[in-house]
Amino acid sequence: MLQGHNQPGGGFIGGVLTTTAFVLVYVVFGMEFLQSELLEMGSGGEATDRTIGLYRLLFTGGLAVAFLSGLVPMLFGLPFLTQAVLFLEGVPLYHELEVASALAFDVGVYLTVVGGLLTVLGEAGSE
């Protein structure tokens, strides 16, 4: 996520990897373990509906964050999705960290991918 705007590893692949981790937990331990132990949503049919609702909320929120991150530069008279960069000095392990406004877009893409894929998997798994 932190280097995604310059190198491979942005929000999309992070979202796919996170979803893959959820799928592995689901396959190994089952849907009830995922809902009750990891997400603390309880178990049963109503909990499945709430879990899928949470996934949909992630999708919608991620889409909103990605879209709004593109609109912010327009408030300053710049084109849609124009990015700015801030360099942070003295960061442990990295020493210098480049934080781009594209990080907000990557977070939005990440949430959209996780929410979208988990919604599809949750709907298919509940049938």
Short mmCIF file of N, CA and C in Angstrom, two decimals:
data_model
loop_
_atom_site.label_atom_id
_atom_site.label_comp_id
_atom_site.label_asym_id
_atom_site.label_seq_id
_atom_site.Cartn_x
_atom_site.Cartn_y
_atom_site.Cartn_z
N MET A 1 0.82 -1.21 0.00
CA MET A 1 0.00 0.00 0.00
C MET A 1 0.85 1.26 0.00
N LEU A 2 1.95 1.28 0.77
CA LEU A 2 2.74 2.51 0.89
C LEU A 2 3.57 2.80 -0.35
N GLN A 3 3.86 1.81 -1.15
CA GLN A 3 4.67 2.05 -2.34
C GLN A 3 3.88 1.83 -3.63
N GLY A 4 2.59 1.64 -3.52
CA GLY A 4 1.77 1.27 -4.66
C GLY A 4 1.70 2.30 -5.76
N HIS A 5 1.85 3.58 -5.45
CA HIS A 5 1.74 4.60 -6.50
C HIS A 5 2.97 4.65 -7.39
N ASN A 6 4.10 4.09 -6.94
CA ASN A 6 5.31 4.07 -7.74
C ASN A 6 5.69 2.68 -8.22
N GLN A 7 5.31 1.66 -7.47
CA GLN A 7 5.71 0.29 -7.77
C GLN A 7 4.51 -0.63 -7.59
N PRO A 8 4.63 -1.89 -8.09
CA PRO A 8 3.53 -2.84 -7.87
C PRO A 8 3.28 -3.02 -6.38
N GLY A 9 2.02 -3.18 -6.02
CA GLY A 9 1.67 -3.40 -4.62
C GLY A 9 0.68 -2.40 -4.10
N GLY A 10 -0.16 -1.86 -4.96
CA GLY A 10 -1.14 -0.87 -4.55
C GLY A 10 -2.38 -1.47 -3.95
N GLY A 11 -3.44 -0.69 -4.00
CA GLY A 11 -4.68 -1.08 -3.36
C GLY A 11 -5.34 -2.30 -3.97
N PHE A 12 -5.25 -2.47 -5.28
CA PHE A 12 -5.93 -3.60 -5.90
C PHE A 12 -5.33 -4.93 -5.45
N ILE A 13 -4.02 -5.06 -5.56
CA ILE A 13 -3.41 -6.34 -5.20
C ILE A 13 -3.49 -6.56 -3.70
N GLY A 14 -3.42 -5.51 -2.90
CA GLY A 14 -3.61 -5.64 -1.46
C GLY A 14 -5.01 -6.15 -1.13
N GLY A 15 -6.01 -5.65 -1.86
CA GLY A 15 -7.38 -6.10 -1.65
C GLY A 15 -7.57 -7.55 -2.05
N VAL A 16 -6.95 -7.94 -3.15
CA VAL A 16 -7.06 -9.34 -3.59
C VAL A 16 -6.39 -10.27 -2.58
N LEU A 17 -5.22 -9.87 -2.05
CA LEU A 17 -4.54 -10.70 -1.06
C LEU A 17 -5.33 -10.79 0.24
N THR A 18 -5.92 -9.69 0.67
CA THR A 18 -6.74 -9.72 1.89
C THR A 18 -7.95 -10.63 1.69
N THR A 19 -8.60 -10.54 0.54
CA THR A 19 -9.74 -11.40 0.26
C THR A 19 -9.33 -12.86 0.22
N THR A 20 -8.16 -13.13 -0.34
CA THR A 20 -7.66 -14.50 -0.38
C THR A 20 -7.47 -15.04 1.04
N ALA A 21 -6.98 -14.21 1.95
CA ALA A 21 -6.82 -14.64 3.34
C ALA A 21 -8.19 -14.99 3.95
N PHE A 22 -9.21 -14.17 3.68
CA PHE A 22 -10.55 -14.47 4.18
C PHE A 22 -11.06 -15.78 3.60
N VAL A 23 -10.82 -16.01 2.31
CA VAL A 23 -11.28 -17.24 1.66
C VAL A 23 -10.60 -18.46 2.28
N LEU A 24 -9.30 -18.34 2.56
CA LEU A 24 -8.59 -19.46 3.19
C LEU A 24 -9.16 -19.77 4.58
N VAL A 25 -9.45 -18.73 5.36
CA VAL A 25 -10.06 -18.95 6.68
C VAL A 25 -11.42 -19.60 6.51
N TYR A 26 -12.20 -19.13 5.53
CA TYR A 26 -13.52 -19.70 5.28
C TYR A 26 -13.42 -21.17 4.88
N VAL A 27 -12.48 -21.51 4.01
CA VAL A 27 -12.35 -22.89 3.53
C VAL A 27 -11.86 -23.80 4.66
N VAL A 28 -10.90 -23.33 5.44
CA VAL A 28 -10.31 -24.18 6.48
C VAL A 28 -11.25 -24.32 7.70
N PHE A 29 -11.82 -23.21 8.16
CA PHE A 29 -12.57 -23.23 9.42
C PHE A 29 -14.08 -23.11 9.24
N GLY A 30 -14.53 -22.65 8.10
CA GLY A 30 -15.97 -22.53 7.85
C GLY A 30 -16.49 -21.12 8.08
N MET A 31 -17.69 -20.89 7.56
CA MET A 31 -18.30 -19.56 7.61
C MET A 31 -18.64 -19.14 9.04
N GLU A 32 -19.10 -20.08 9.88
CA GLU A 32 -19.47 -19.71 11.24
C GLU A 32 -18.27 -19.22 12.04
N PHE A 33 -17.10 -19.86 11.86
CA PHE A 33 -15.89 -19.41 12.55
C PHE A 33 -15.53 -18.00 12.09
N LEU A 34 -15.59 -17.77 10.79
CA LEU A 34 -15.26 -16.45 10.24
C LEU A 34 -16.18 -15.38 10.82
N GLN A 35 -17.48 -15.68 10.86
CA GLN A 35 -18.44 -14.69 11.36
C GLN A 35 -18.33 -14.48 12.87
N SER A 36 -18.21 -15.56 13.62
CA SER A 36 -18.27 -15.43 15.07
C SER A 36 -16.92 -15.07 15.69
N GLU A 37 -15.84 -15.63 15.19
CA GLU A 37 -14.54 -15.43 15.82
C GLU A 37 -13.76 -14.25 15.26
N LEU A 38 -13.76 -14.09 13.95
CA LEU A 38 -12.98 -13.01 13.36
C LEU A 38 -13.76 -11.71 13.28
N LEU A 39 -15.00 -11.78 12.82
CA LEU A 39 -15.79 -10.57 12.64
C LEU A 39 -16.70 -10.27 13.82
N GLU A 40 -16.83 -11.22 14.75
CA GLU A 40 -17.67 -11.06 15.93
C GLU A 40 -19.09 -10.64 15.56
N MET A 41 -19.67 -11.30 14.56
CA MET A 41 -21.01 -10.99 14.08
C MET A 41 -22.03 -12.04 14.52
N GLY A 42 -21.62 -13.01 15.33
CA GLY A 42 -22.54 -14.08 15.72
C GLY A 42 -22.53 -15.17 14.66
N SER A 43 -23.50 -16.06 14.72
CA SER A 43 -23.59 -17.12 13.71
C SER A 43 -25.04 -17.32 13.32
N GLY A 44 -25.24 -18.00 12.21
CA GLY A 44 -26.60 -18.25 11.73
C GLY A 44 -26.94 -17.39 10.53
N GLY A 45 -28.18 -17.53 10.06
CA GLY A 45 -28.62 -16.84 8.85
C GLY A 45 -28.64 -15.33 8.98
N GLU A 46 -29.11 -14.85 10.14
CA GLU A 46 -29.15 -13.39 10.33
C GLU A 46 -27.75 -12.80 10.38
N ALA A 47 -26.82 -13.52 10.99
CA ALA A 47 -25.43 -13.05 11.05
C ALA A 47 -24.81 -13.02 9.66
N THR A 48 -25.18 -13.99 8.83
CA THR A 48 -24.68 -13.99 7.45
C THR A 48 -25.16 -12.75 6.71
N ASP A 49 -26.42 -12.40 6.90
CA ASP A 49 -26.94 -11.19 6.25
C ASP A 49 -26.21 -9.94 6.74
N ARG A 50 -25.94 -9.87 8.06
CA ARG A 50 -25.21 -8.71 8.59
C ARG A 50 -23.78 -8.68 8.07
N THR A 51 -23.16 -9.86 7.93
CA THR A 51 -21.80 -9.92 7.41
C THR A 51 -21.74 -9.44 5.97
N ILE A 52 -22.68 -9.90 5.17
CA ILE A 52 -22.71 -9.46 3.77
C ILE A 52 -23.01 -7.97 3.70
N GLY A 53 -23.85 -7.47 4.62
CA GLY A 53 -24.11 -6.03 4.68
C GLY A 53 -22.84 -5.26 5.00
N LEU A 54 -22.00 -5.81 5.88
CA LEU A 54 -20.72 -5.18 6.20
C LEU A 54 -19.81 -5.14 4.97
N TYR A 55 -19.79 -6.22 4.20
CA TYR A 55 -18.99 -6.26 2.97
C TYR A 55 -19.47 -5.19 1.99
N ARG A 56 -20.80 -5.07 1.87
CA ARG A 56 -21.36 -4.05 0.96
C ARG A 56 -20.99 -2.64 1.42
N LEU A 57 -20.98 -2.44 2.73
CA LEU A 57 -20.60 -1.13 3.28
C LEU A 57 -19.14 -0.84 2.97
N LEU A 58 -18.27 -1.84 3.07
CA LEU A 58 -16.86 -1.67 2.70
C LEU A 58 -16.73 -1.27 1.23
N PHE A 59 -17.49 -1.94 0.37
CA PHE A 59 -17.45 -1.64 -1.06
C PHE A 59 -17.88 -0.20 -1.32
N THR A 60 -19.02 0.18 -0.72
CA THR A 60 -19.54 1.53 -0.95
C THR A 60 -18.60 2.59 -0.38
N GLY A 61 -18.10 2.36 0.83
CA GLY A 61 -17.18 3.31 1.44
C GLY A 61 -15.90 3.45 0.64
N GLY A 62 -15.37 2.34 0.16
CA GLY A 62 -14.15 2.39 -0.65
C GLY A 62 -14.34 3.15 -1.94
N LEU A 63 -15.49 2.92 -2.56
CA LEU A 63 -15.79 3.64 -3.80
C LEU A 63 -15.89 5.14 -3.54
N ALA A 64 -16.50 5.50 -2.42
CA ALA A 64 -16.63 6.91 -2.06
C ALA A 64 -15.26 7.54 -1.78
N VAL A 65 -14.39 6.82 -1.05
CA VAL A 65 -13.05 7.34 -0.73
C VAL A 65 -12.24 7.54 -2.01
N ALA A 66 -12.30 6.55 -2.92
CA ALA A 66 -11.54 6.67 -4.18
C ALA A 66 -12.05 7.84 -5.02
N PHE A 67 -13.36 7.98 -5.10
CA PHE A 67 -13.92 9.07 -5.90
C PHE A 67 -13.61 10.43 -5.28
N LEU A 68 -13.79 10.53 -3.96
CA LEU A 68 -13.53 11.81 -3.30
C LEU A 68 -12.05 12.19 -3.35
N SER A 69 -11.16 11.19 -3.31
CA SER A 69 -9.73 11.51 -3.41
C SER A 69 -9.40 12.11 -4.78
N GLY A 70 -10.17 11.77 -5.76
CA GLY A 70 -9.98 12.37 -7.08
C GLY A 70 -10.56 13.77 -7.19
N LEU A 71 -11.59 14.05 -6.39
CA LEU A 71 -12.24 15.37 -6.44
C LEU A 71 -11.49 16.45 -5.68
N VAL A 72 -10.72 16.07 -4.66
CA VAL A 72 -10.03 17.07 -3.82
C VAL A 72 -9.15 18.00 -4.64
N PRO A 73 -8.34 17.51 -5.59
CA PRO A 73 -7.53 18.46 -6.38
C PRO A 73 -8.36 19.48 -7.15
N MET A 74 -9.59 19.11 -7.50
CA MET A 74 -10.44 20.05 -8.23
C MET A 74 -10.81 21.26 -7.36
N LEU A 75 -10.79 21.09 -6.02
CA LEU A 75 -11.05 22.22 -5.12
C LEU A 75 -9.95 23.27 -5.23
N PHE A 76 -8.76 22.85 -5.67
CA PHE A 76 -7.63 23.76 -5.82
C PHE A 76 -7.39 24.15 -7.27
N GLY A 77 -8.36 23.87 -8.13
CA GLY A 77 -8.26 24.25 -9.54
C GLY A 77 -7.39 23.32 -10.36
N LEU A 78 -7.11 22.14 -9.86
CA LEU A 78 -6.26 21.18 -10.58
C LEU A 78 -7.15 20.11 -11.22
N PRO A 79 -6.65 19.38 -12.22
CA PRO A 79 -7.44 18.33 -12.85
C PRO A 79 -7.77 17.18 -11.88
N PHE A 80 -8.81 16.43 -12.21
CA PHE A 80 -9.25 15.28 -11.44
C PHE A 80 -8.10 14.30 -11.25
N LEU A 81 -7.91 13.77 -10.07
CA LEU A 81 -6.89 12.78 -9.70
C LEU A 81 -5.45 13.29 -9.74
N THR A 82 -5.25 14.62 -9.77
CA THR A 82 -3.90 15.15 -9.66
C THR A 82 -3.37 14.82 -8.27
N GLN A 83 -2.11 14.39 -8.19
CA GLN A 83 -1.59 14.01 -6.89
C GLN A 83 -0.49 14.95 -6.42
N ALA A 84 -0.32 14.98 -5.10
CA ALA A 84 0.73 15.74 -4.46
C ALA A 84 1.56 14.76 -3.63
N VAL A 85 2.79 15.17 -3.30
CA VAL A 85 3.69 14.28 -2.57
C VAL A 85 4.26 15.02 -1.38
N LEU A 86 4.35 14.31 -0.25
CA LEU A 86 4.95 14.84 0.97
C LEU A 86 6.06 13.89 1.38
N PHE A 87 7.25 14.42 1.67
CA PHE A 87 8.38 13.59 2.10
C PHE A 87 8.53 13.70 3.61
N LEU A 88 8.47 12.56 4.31
CA LEU A 88 8.64 12.52 5.76
C LEU A 88 10.03 12.00 6.06
N GLU A 89 10.81 12.77 6.85
CA GLU A 89 12.18 12.42 7.20
C GLU A 89 12.21 11.75 8.58
N GLY A 90 13.19 10.86 8.80
CA GLY A 90 13.40 10.25 10.11
C GLY A 90 12.39 9.18 10.48
N VAL A 91 11.77 8.55 9.51
CA VAL A 91 10.80 7.50 9.78
C VAL A 91 11.56 6.21 10.07
N PRO A 92 11.25 5.53 11.21
CA PRO A 92 11.96 4.28 11.52
C PRO A 92 11.84 3.26 10.38
N LEU A 93 12.88 2.54 10.11
CA LEU A 93 13.03 1.52 9.07
C LEU A 93 13.12 2.11 7.67
N TYR A 94 12.34 3.11 7.34
CA TYR A 94 12.34 3.68 6.00
C TYR A 94 13.30 4.87 5.88
N HIS A 95 13.61 5.54 6.99
CA HIS A 95 14.41 6.76 7.06
C HIS A 95 13.68 7.91 6.38
N GLU A 96 13.35 7.74 5.11
CA GLU A 96 12.56 8.76 4.42
C GLU A 96 11.37 8.07 3.78
N LEU A 97 10.19 8.65 3.97
CA LEU A 97 8.97 8.05 3.43
C LEU A 97 8.26 9.06 2.55
N GLU A 98 7.95 8.65 1.35
CA GLU A 98 7.23 9.50 0.41
C GLU A 98 5.75 9.17 0.52
N VAL A 99 4.95 10.13 0.95
CA VAL A 99 3.51 9.92 1.09
C VAL A 99 2.82 10.72 0.01
N ALA A 100 2.20 10.03 -0.91
CA ALA A 100 1.51 10.68 -2.01
C ALA A 100 0.02 10.71 -1.72
N SER A 101 -0.65 11.70 -2.28
CA SER A 101 -2.10 11.75 -2.11
C SER A 101 -2.77 10.57 -2.80
N ALA A 102 -2.03 9.89 -3.67
CA ALA A 102 -2.56 8.69 -4.31
C ALA A 102 -2.81 7.59 -3.30
N LEU A 103 -2.22 7.72 -2.10
CA LEU A 103 -2.46 6.73 -1.05
C LEU A 103 -3.94 6.68 -0.69
N ALA A 104 -4.60 7.84 -0.65
CA ALA A 104 -6.05 7.85 -0.36
C ALA A 104 -6.81 7.10 -1.45
N PHE A 105 -6.41 7.28 -2.71
CA PHE A 105 -7.05 6.55 -3.80
C PHE A 105 -6.79 5.06 -3.66
N ASP A 106 -5.55 4.69 -3.30
CA ASP A 106 -5.22 3.27 -3.11
C ASP A 106 -6.04 2.64 -1.98
N VAL A 107 -6.23 3.39 -0.89
CA VAL A 107 -7.04 2.89 0.22
C VAL A 107 -8.48 2.67 -0.26
N GLY A 108 -9.00 3.61 -1.06
CA GLY A 108 -10.34 3.45 -1.61
C GLY A 108 -10.45 2.23 -2.50
N VAL A 109 -9.46 2.03 -3.36
CA VAL A 109 -9.46 0.85 -4.23
C VAL A 109 -9.38 -0.42 -3.39
N TYR A 110 -8.53 -0.40 -2.36
CA TYR A 110 -8.38 -1.56 -1.48
C TYR A 110 -9.73 -1.94 -0.85
N LEU A 111 -10.41 -0.95 -0.27
CA LEU A 111 -11.69 -1.22 0.38
C LEU A 111 -12.74 -1.67 -0.62
N THR A 112 -12.71 -1.10 -1.83
CA THR A 112 -13.67 -1.48 -2.86
C THR A 112 -13.45 -2.93 -3.29
N VAL A 113 -12.21 -3.31 -3.50
CA VAL A 113 -11.90 -4.68 -3.93
C VAL A 113 -12.26 -5.68 -2.84
N VAL A 114 -11.86 -5.38 -1.59
CA VAL A 114 -12.18 -6.30 -0.49
C VAL A 114 -13.69 -6.42 -0.33
N GLY A 115 -14.38 -5.29 -0.30
CA GLY A 115 -15.82 -5.33 -0.11
C GLY A 115 -16.54 -6.01 -1.27
N GLY A 116 -16.13 -5.71 -2.50
CA GLY A 116 -16.78 -6.31 -3.67
C GLY A 116 -16.57 -7.82 -3.74
N LEU A 117 -15.33 -8.24 -3.59
CA LEU A 117 -15.06 -9.68 -3.69
C LEU A 117 -15.70 -10.46 -2.54
N LEU A 118 -15.64 -9.90 -1.32
CA LEU A 118 -16.26 -10.61 -0.20
C LEU A 118 -17.78 -10.63 -0.31
N THR A 119 -18.38 -9.60 -0.91
CA THR A 119 -19.83 -9.62 -1.14
C THR A 119 -20.20 -10.75 -2.09
N VAL A 120 -19.46 -10.88 -3.18
CA VAL A 120 -19.72 -11.96 -4.14
C VAL A 120 -19.55 -13.32 -3.48
N LEU A 121 -18.44 -13.48 -2.74
CA LEU A 121 -18.19 -14.76 -2.07
C LEU A 121 -19.22 -15.04 -0.98
N GLY A 122 -19.61 -14.00 -0.24
CA GLY A 122 -20.61 -14.20 0.81
C GLY A 122 -21.96 -14.59 0.24
N GLU A 123 -22.37 -13.92 -0.84
CA GLU A 123 -23.65 -14.26 -1.47
C GLU A 123 -23.62 -15.68 -2.03
N ALA A 124 -22.53 -16.03 -2.71
CA ALA A 124 -22.43 -17.38 -3.27
C ALA A 124 -22.32 -18.43 -2.16
N GLY A 125 -21.61 -18.12 -1.09
CA GLY A 125 -21.44 -19.06 0.00
C GLY A 125 -22.68 -19.26 0.84
N SER A 126 -23.58 -18.26 0.87
CA SER A 126 -24.78 -18.38 1.69
C SER A 126 -25.88 -19.21 1.03
N GLU A 127 -25.72 -19.51 -0.26
CA GLU A 127 -26.74 -20.30 -0.97
C GLU A 127 -26.47 -21.77 -0.87
#
